[in-house]
Amino acid sequence: MAAINAVTDLSVEDGIAVLTLNSPPVNALSAGVRDGLALGVGQALADPAVKAVVLICEGRTFIAGADITEFGGAQKGASLFEVQTAIEDCSKPVIAAIHGTALGGGLEVALTCHYRVAVPSAKCGLPEVNLGLLPGAGGTQRLPRIVGAQKAMEMMTSGQHVPAKQCLAMGLVDELVEEGKLRDGALAFARKIVAEGRPLKRVRDLNDKVEADRAHPEVFDAFRKANARKFRGFLAPEYNIRCIEAAVNLPFDEGLQVERKLFMELMSGYQSAAQRYSFFAERQAAKIPDVPDDTPLIPVETVGVLGAGTMGGGIAMNFANAGIPVTIVEVKQDALDRGLSTIRKNYERTAQRGGLTAEQVEQRMSLIKGSLDMNDFATVDLVVEAVFERMDIKKDIFTKLDAICKDGAILATNTSALNIDEIASVTKRPEAVIGLHFFSPANVMKLLEIVRADHTSKPVIATSMKLAKKIGKIAALVGVCPGFVGNRILAQRQREANKLVLEGAMPWDVDRVLYDFGFPMGPFAMSDLAGLDIGWVKEKSKGETLRDVLCEMDRRGQKTGAGFYDYDENRNAKPSPVTEKIIKDFIEKSGANPRQISDEEILERCIYPMINEGAKILEEGKAIRASDIDVVWQNGYGWPVYRGGPMWWGDHIGLDKVLAKMKEFEAKMGEQFKPSPLLERLVAEGKKFSDLKA
Ligand code: TC6
């Protein structure tokens, strides 16, 4: 084998050249990889002994895409376009041999090869949409030529990774080869096509599919309409669709020009910058500066969950989904039965939608065991407590868990607000106590706030972070403070939303502004959905708040057909004249003058205090980095992905602007708008949150 450069080798076996890439971790198309590919194909072409070329990768995957870290920098080495032209125009067949994932630019390179073979476990996809982009290396023009416009739209607007078997059925892959024997299989395939004298198959020349699609222009608008809700606010899905329309309606080279123009527009916009940032933010969040990668892990083979309510049940499902047996303990049989039956119903609903087979439902249920006896936690490796949010109850439970659980077991609480140091203080092993704050519905929501208490040990933190990944969560490590990171910031937004309503804005005005910003719903619609009476006690209610009055009138949200909004039988919300009158009475009683509040003020009042609170959290060391706060808000609170997160958004709009407004609000409305010293300092130094080191 001869080295072409540091990341590429070329060897020739029986007339077949094997061009091997080895650029960990994911063989992304860095300058070195592009150079290696261009040179390697050139050498193979020049060697008269070579009859065909196999392109294969070492390590965990085929090329997983362009090197995202290079985006925005000056182009070095061969361009991707040059590489693709060298492959596509090569007069000897080039075969892509795929394992792991062929994604983005990786699949686009494979699409310029004349044939593609893959192992059954491989997957192919064009996930650029998730980075706010489109496949800008001909993918938008080549993919529809193989799979047709409809399938191309589905793949490119979802970014899904399509399993090799389906790729074979669609013609995206020409042959599957035996798992673990990719090299031999690809070489055999290459020999076969040489022996058969098969012609070079250039995807750009295939026109049957796009010509057939040209007769059905209606598919594009139908697709847009069917996905309008999902695509709301995002630019990239629409741009991907426009490129596919171009593939169908224009000659290949003109389609490429449309692709280039739209790609550049997306690449220079803020949405893609935010989405690329988010990609790295999620991965960064897994890294804890003082908990090194080689920190010993505690094996977690069995889990206990205390509480079979909505939260406990959802938490248990996460572990069962990952094949980890769970024991759920409840106090009363009927509560346990109800909890287990809700879990079963959830699984069955997924099965009805085609997400699970009946057998898988039974398999998961068989991993969940119900019990009324906490002593059944004696052998588990981790217990997650998910009961009432009351300190006395939690302390009692942790005293018992400490006595029951084996040495080395992790004792976790799902509290969303209580002081975990105080909970840990009742045990003889505070180092084993940690917060695992799941979000409701816990089997669906991706975020896991992992809360490190004063004495939590490094192995317990490292194990929790690893376990989060295993159960499909995105974890952020935070510190103990009221509401931790997510709810602490939420409280700022909620306070301002409530105040705005008492100054003259209507709940639906506030909701509309936040919805238009990109949140799935505003705070008042959210309260109606969750139920206004959560934490409300009838006997103690004195009609002092808007919520008190609404609850006293039995307007408790969607479930009672009315809350802040009125609801029809299909739960469609309408602004409520009743609520409006209550609000007006409230304002009148307070002696205030209602005023017209602009959408701009609503947005700034809701968002800027969140950014400011994030700065305080950073200052206090309750989050490791600004991007961790953004990970929390994107994955747990519906912050629009294309706006990065509150901290990224602050950087984007300018911290000086945020600071100036906070000062203006502070002067008019007081203390709660006091800018954090960190915000002041960053502005004084001309810096951003992203300049802060973890
Ligand atoms: C594109 O191709 C556009 C083309 C148009 C051209 C004009 N670049 O996710 P993991 C790093 S756009 C640079 O933990 P997994 C990642 O940051 C691209 N780095 O692993 C991490 O680094 P760390 C289209 C990348 O096994 C490490 O690799 N492609 C890239 O759970 C491991 O990553 C995509 O969007 C990259 N492209 O999942 C694919 N990809 O260890 C994006 C990964 O220092 N990648 N890294 O933290 C993925 O979806 C996943 O990484 C995966 C592997 C499925 C490939």
Coordinates of N, CA and C in Angstrom, one line a residue, residues 405-486:
C405 N -30.2 0.6 49.3 CA -29.5 0.3 48.1 C -28.0 -0.2 48.4
K406 N -27.5 -1.0 47.5 CA -26.2 -1.6 47.7 C -25.1 -0.5 47.6
D407 N -24.0 -0.8 48.1 CA -22.8 0.2 48.0 C -22.5 0.4 46.6
G408 N -22.2 1.6 46.2 CA -21.9 1.9 44.8 C -23.0 2.3 43.9
A409 N -24.3 2.0 44.4 CA -25.4 2.4 43.6 C -25.5 3.9 43.5
I410 N -26.0 4.4 42.3 CA -26.2 5.8 42.2 C -27.7 6.2 42.6
L411 N -27.8 7.2 43.4 CA -29.1 7.7 43.9 C -29.4 9.0 43.2
A412 N -30.4 8.9 42.3 CA -30.7 10.1 41.6 C -32.1 10.7 41.9
T413 N -32.2 12.0 41.9 CA -33.6 12.6 42.0 C -33.9 13.3 40.7
N414 N -35.2 13.2 40.4 CA -35.7 13.9 39.2 C -36.3 15.3 39.6
T415 N -35.9 15.8 40.8 CA -36.5 17.1 41.2 C -36.2 18.1 40.1
S416 N -37.1 19.1 39.9 CA -36.9 20.1 38.9 C -36.5 21.4 39.6
A417 N -36.5 21.4 41.0 CA -36.3 22.7 41.6 C -35.6 22.6 43.0
L418 N -35.8 21.4 43.7 CA -35.3 21.4 45.1 C -33.8 21.3 45.2
N419 N -33.3 21.7 46.4 CA -31.8 21.7 46.6 C -31.3 20.3 46.8
I420 N -30.5 19.8 45.8 CA -30.0 18.4 45.8 C -28.9 18.2 46.9
D421 N -28.2 19.3 47.3 CA -27.3 19.2 48.4 C -28.0 18.8 49.7
E422 N -29.2 19.5 49.8 CA -29.9 19.2 51.0 C -30.5 17.7 51.0
I423 N -30.9 17.3 49.8 CA -31.4 15.9 49.7 C -30.3 15.0 50.0
A424 N -29.1 15.3 49.4 CA -27.9 14.4 49.6 C -27.5 14.3 51.1
S425 N -27.7 15.4 51.8 CA -27.2 15.5 53.2 C -27.8 14.4 54.1
V426 N -28.9 13.9 53.8 CA -29.5 12.9 54.7 C -28.9 11.5 54.4
T427 N -28.1 11.3 53.4 CA -27.5 10.0 53.1 C -26.1 10.0 53.7
K428 N -25.6 8.8 53.8 CA -24.2 8.6 54.2 C -23.3 8.6 53.0
R429 N -23.9 8.8 51.8 CA -23.1 8.7 50.6 C -23.5 9.9 49.6
P430 N -23.2 11.1 50.1 CA -23.6 12.2 49.2 C -22.9 12.2 47.9
E431 N -21.8 11.5 47.8 CA -21.0 11.4 46.5 C -21.8 10.6 45.5
A432 N -22.8 9.8 45.9 CA -23.5 9.0 45.0 C -24.8 9.7 44.6
V433 N -25.1 10.9 45.1 CA -26.4 11.5 44.8 C -26.2 12.5 43.7
I434 N -27.1 12.5 42.7 CA -27.1 13.4 41.6 C -28.5 13.7 41.1
G435 N -28.7 14.8 40.4 CA -30.0 15.1 39.9 C -30.1 14.6 38.4
L436 N -31.1 13.9 38.1 CA -31.4 13.5 36.7 C -32.7 14.1 36.4
H437 N -32.7 15.4 35.9 CA -34.0 16.1 35.6 C -34.5 15.8 34.2
F438 N -35.4 14.9 34.1 CA -36.1 14.6 32.9 C -37.2 15.6 32.6
F439 N -37.5 15.8 31.3 CA -38.6 16.7 31.0 C -39.8 16.0 30.4
S440 N -40.9 16.5 30.7 CA -42.2 15.8 30.4 C -42.6 16.0 29.0
P441 N -43.1 15.0 28.2 CA -43.1 13.6 28.6 C -41.7 13.0 28.4
A442 N -41.3 12.3 29.5 CA -39.9 11.9 29.7 C -39.5 10.9 28.7
N443 N -40.4 10.2 28.1 CA -40.0 9.2 27.0 C -39.9 9.9 25.7
V444 N -40.3 11.1 25.6 CA -40.2 11.8 24.3 C -39.1 12.9 24.3
M445 N -39.1 13.8 25.4 CA -38.3 15.0 25.4 C -36.8 14.5 25.4
K446 N -36.0 15.2 24.6 CA -34.6 14.8 24.4 C -33.7 15.3 25.6
L447 N -34.1 16.4 26.2 CA -33.2 17.0 27.2 C -33.1 16.2 28.5
L448 N -31.9 16.1 29.0 CA -31.7 15.6 30.4 C -30.7 16.6 31.1
E449 N -31.3 17.3 32.1 CA -30.4 18.2 32.9 C -29.8 17.3 33.9
I450 N -28.5 17.2 33.9 CA -27.8 16.4 34.9 C -27.3 17.4 36.0
V451 N -27.7 17.2 37.2 CA -27.4 18.2 38.2 C -26.4 17.7 39.2
R452 N -25.3 18.4 39.2 CA -24.1 18.0 40.0 C -24.3 18.8 41.3
A453 N -24.3 18.0 42.4 CA -24.3 18.6 43.7 C -22.9 18.8 44.3
D454 N -22.8 19.4 45.4 CA -21.5 19.7 46.0 C -20.5 18.5 46.1
H455 N -21.2 17.3 46.5 CA -20.3 16.2 46.7 C -20.4 15.1 45.7
T456 N -21.2 15.3 44.6 CA -21.3 14.3 43.6 C -19.9 13.9 43.0
S457 N -19.7 12.6 43.0 CA -18.3 12.1 42.6 C -18.2 12.2 41.0
K458 N -17.0 12.2 40.6 CA -16.7 12.2 39.1 C -17.2 11.0 38.4
P459 N -17.0 9.8 39.0 CA -17.5 8.6 38.3 C -19.1 8.6 38.2
V460 N -19.7 9.2 39.2 CA -21.2 9.3 39.1 C -21.6 10.3 38.0
I461 N -20.9 11.3 37.9 CA -21.2 12.3 36.8 C -20.9 11.6 35.4
A462 N -19.7 11.0 35.3 CA -19.3 10.4 34.0 C -20.3 9.4 33.6
T463 N -20.7 8.5 34.6 CA -21.6 7.5 34.3 C -23.0 8.1 33.9
S464 N -23.4 9.1 34.5 CA -24.7 9.7 34.2 C -24.7 10.3 32.7
M465 N -23.6 10.9 32.4 CA -23.4 11.5 31.1 C -23.5 10.4 30.0
K466 N -22.8 9.3 30.3 CA -22.7 8.2 29.3 C -24.1 7.5 29.2
L467 N -24.7 7.4 30.3 CA -26.0 6.7 30.3 C -27.0 7.6 29.6
A468 N -26.9 8.9 29.7 CA -27.8 9.8 29.0 C -27.7 9.5 27.5
K469 N -26.5 9.3 27.0 CA -26.3 9.1 25.6 C -26.9 7.7 25.2
K470 N -26.7 6.8 26.1 CA -27.2 5.4 25.8 C -28.8 5.4 25.7
I471 N -29.4 6.2 26.5 CA -30.9 6.2 26.4 C -31.4 7.3 25.5
G472 N -30.5 7.8 24.6 CA -30.9 8.7 23.6 C -31.2 10.1 24.0
K473 N -30.7 10.5 25.1 CA -30.9 11.9 25.6 C -29.7 12.8 25.2
I474 N -30.0 14.1 25.2 CA -29.0 15.1 25.1 C -28.8 15.7 26.5
A475 N -27.6 15.5 27.0 CA -27.4 15.9 28.4 C -26.6 17.2 28.5
A476 N -27.0 18.0 29.5 CA -26.2 19.1 29.9 C -26.0 19.1 31.4
L477 N -24.7 19.3 31.8 CA -24.4 19.2 33.2 C -24.6 20.6 33.8
V478 N -25.4 20.7 34.9 CA -25.6 22.0 35.5 C -25.4 21.9 37.0
G479 N -25.4 23.1 37.7 CA -25.2 23.1 39.1 C -26.5 23.3 39.9
V480 N -26.4 23.2 41.2 CA -27.6 23.3 42.0 C -27.9 24.8 42.2
C481 N -29.1 25.2 41.8 CA -29.6 26.6 42.1 C -31.1 26.5 41.8
P482 N -31.9 27.5 42.3 CA -33.3 27.3 42.2 C -33.7 27.2 40.7
G483 N -34.4 26.1 40.3 CA -34.8 25.9 38.9 C -33.7 25.4 38.0
F484 N -32.5 25.2 38.6 CA -31.4 24.8 37.8 C -31.2 25.8 36.6
V485 N -30.8 25.3 35.4 CA -30.6 26.2 34.3 C -31.9 26.5 33.5
G486 N -32.6 25.5 33.2 CA -33.8 25.7 32.3 C -34.9 26.4 33.0

